[in-house]
Structures are given as structure tokens and as C-alpha cells.
Amino acid sequence: MHMDVQALLKSKNRCLHQLISVTEEALRAASGAGSILDSRLSDALPNFDRTRNAIFNAIELVDREISQAISKITPHTQPSQHQRQELKNMMEEQRTLIESLQSLDSRLFDILGETMRAGQKELTQHLKQRDQLNRFKSQSTPETGEGLDQKL
């Protein structure tokens, strides 16, 4: 039973490593983007979201399997002191990975917030310019129709 839990904890830690790797990729894409409208970011985010969700689903499955394996441990299948220390070390690694992921997520969300604000500013400026151009066009259009007929 101990080996099942140990294998499952290793599997969960591998998933956390993958999650960190995917988040670092998204962080690089977000760091290089000028705004949310940047194609590097708009191309990377959907893939990041899909991959991240798939990894979280795998982690949920592993967590359920860990719970089931632990519930099957009996007094006769209790891990030894050495095995308990191995499990404790794996759980400590897991805690460290989760803290790293939280730090990466925080940086990623800060950068995404900044790029969203930059994109909104860019969009607002574009809309203002378009409105000014439309006003200029409407003011400079020669009179046609009835107004022109009355002048003649």
C-alpha cells in the first residue's frame, strides 16, 4: 500500500512540475507582449488555459486515488519509519512546488493585468482617433442633394 501512495505522490509532483513549466511559458509570452492585443499573448493564452485545466484534472484524479490508497492502509500495512520519512519528504517537495506555482501565478496575473490595461488604453485611443476621423469626414464632405440645389 505504501508503494501505491508513494507512486501517486511522485505522479502528483510530476504534474506540479508540468504545471510550473506551462505557467513559466505563459509568463514568458505575457512578459514579451505589449498589450492583450499582442498576437504572442492571444495565441499562447488558450493553449495555456487548456493545458492547465488538463493538468488540474489529472491532479484531482491523483488526489482521489491517494485518498483511496490511504483509506486501505491497515495496521499490518503501515509504512515503516523510513517509508514515512520518504512520504514526508515527497509531501514537502509538493508544498515547495505549490508555493513556486503560486508565486508564478501571482507574477503572471500581475503582468496580464498590466497588459489588459495597456490593451484597453490602446483600444480607447484607437476609438478616439476613429471618432475624430469620422467627425472630420462628416464636416469636410461637400454638400449634396437639396442643400446644393438651393444654393444653385
PDB file of C-alpha atoms in Angstrom, residues 35-85:
ATOM      1  CA  SER A  35      -0.787  44.528 -24.692  1.00  0.00           C
ATOM      2  CA  ILE A  36      -3.524  41.917 -24.557  1.00  0.00           C
ATOM      3  CA  LEU A  37      -3.994  42.545 -28.281  1.00  0.00           C
ATOM      4  CA  ASP A  38      -0.475  41.219 -28.961  1.00  0.00           C
ATOM      5  CA  SER A  39      -0.710  38.014 -31.013  1.00  0.00           C
ATOM      6  CA  ARG A  40       2.003  36.299 -28.950  1.00  0.00           C
ATOM      7  CA  LEU A  41      -0.232  36.539 -25.927  1.00  0.00           C
ATOM      8  CA  SER A  42      -3.557  35.915 -27.628  1.00  0.00           C
ATOM      9  CA  ASP A  43      -2.088  32.782 -29.243  1.00  0.00           C
ATOM     10  CA  ALA A  44      -0.495  31.500 -26.014  1.00  0.00           C
ATOM     11  CA  LEU A  45      -3.379  32.020 -23.571  1.00  0.00           C
ATOM     12  CA  PRO A  46      -5.891  29.499 -24.988  1.00  0.00           C
ATOM     13  CA  ASN A  47      -3.223  26.777 -25.073  1.00  0.00           C
ATOM     14  CA  PHE A  48      -2.129  27.689 -21.554  1.00  0.00           C
ATOM     15  CA  ASP A  49      -5.703  27.508 -20.300  1.00  0.00           C
ATOM     16  CA  ARG A  50      -6.381  24.131 -21.954  1.00  0.00           C
ATOM     17  CA  THR A  51      -3.141  22.579 -20.746  1.00  0.00           C
ATOM     18  CA  ARG A  52      -3.527  23.968 -17.251  1.00  0.00           C
ATOM     19  CA  ASN A  53      -7.071  22.631 -16.947  1.00  0.00           C
ATOM     20  CA  ALA A  54      -5.963  19.188 -18.157  1.00  0.00           C
ATOM     21  CA  ILE A  55      -3.164  19.098 -15.566  1.00  0.00           C
ATOM     22  CA  PHE A  56      -5.518  20.217 -12.786  1.00  0.00           C
ATOM     23  CA  ASN A  57      -7.938  17.444 -13.785  1.00  0.00           C
ATOM     24  CA  ALA A  58      -5.085  14.923 -13.606  1.00  0.00           C
ATOM     25  CA  ILE A  59      -4.101  16.243 -10.158  1.00  0.00           C
ATOM     26  CA  GLU A  60      -7.691  15.869  -8.950  1.00  0.00           C
ATOM     27  CA  LEU A  61      -7.716  12.269 -10.146  1.00  0.00           C
ATOM     28  CA  VAL A  62      -4.396  11.530  -8.434  1.00  0.00           C
ATOM     29  CA  ASP A  63      -5.667  13.143  -5.213  1.00  0.00           C
ATOM     30  CA  ARG A  64      -8.730  10.868  -5.244  1.00  0.00           C
ATOM     31  CA  GLU A  65      -6.510   7.837  -5.821  1.00  0.00           C
ATOM     32  CA  ILE A  66      -4.221   8.901  -2.954  1.00  0.00           C
ATOM     33  CA  SER A  67      -7.225   9.187  -0.648  1.00  0.00           C
ATOM     34  CA  GLN A  68      -8.434   5.745  -1.679  1.00  0.00           C
ATOM     35  CA  ALA A  69      -4.980   4.206  -1.189  1.00  0.00           C
ATOM     36  CA  ILE A  70      -4.620   5.800   2.252  1.00  0.00           C
ATOM     37  CA  SER A  71      -8.059   4.565   3.309  1.00  0.00           C
ATOM     38  CA  LYS A  72      -6.955   0.991   2.524  1.00  0.00           C
ATOM     39  CA  ILE A  73      -3.937   1.121   4.862  1.00  0.00           C
ATOM     40  CA  THR A  74      -4.379  -1.229   7.780  1.00  0.00           C
ATOM     41  CA  PRO A  75      -2.266  -1.675  10.904  1.00  0.00           C
ATOM     42  CA  HIS A  76      -0.495  -4.533   9.093  1.00  0.00           C
ATOM     43  CA  THR A  77       0.340  -2.386   6.048  1.00  0.00           C
ATOM     44  CA  GLN A  78       1.504   0.719   7.922  1.00  0.00           C
ATOM     45  CA  PRO A  79       4.664   2.197   6.371  1.00  0.00           C
ATOM     46  CA  SER A  80       7.904   1.870   8.273  1.00  0.00           C
ATOM     47  CA  GLN A  81       9.639   4.864   9.831  1.00  0.00           C
ATOM     48  CA  HIS A  82      11.935   5.092   6.787  1.00  0.00           C
ATOM     49  CA  GLN A  83       8.960   4.901   4.389  1.00  0.00           C
ATOM     50  CA  ARG A  84       7.090   7.560   6.380  1.00  0.00           C
ATOM     51  CA  GLN A  85      10.132   9.827   6.080  1.00  0.00           C
TER      52      GLN A  85
END
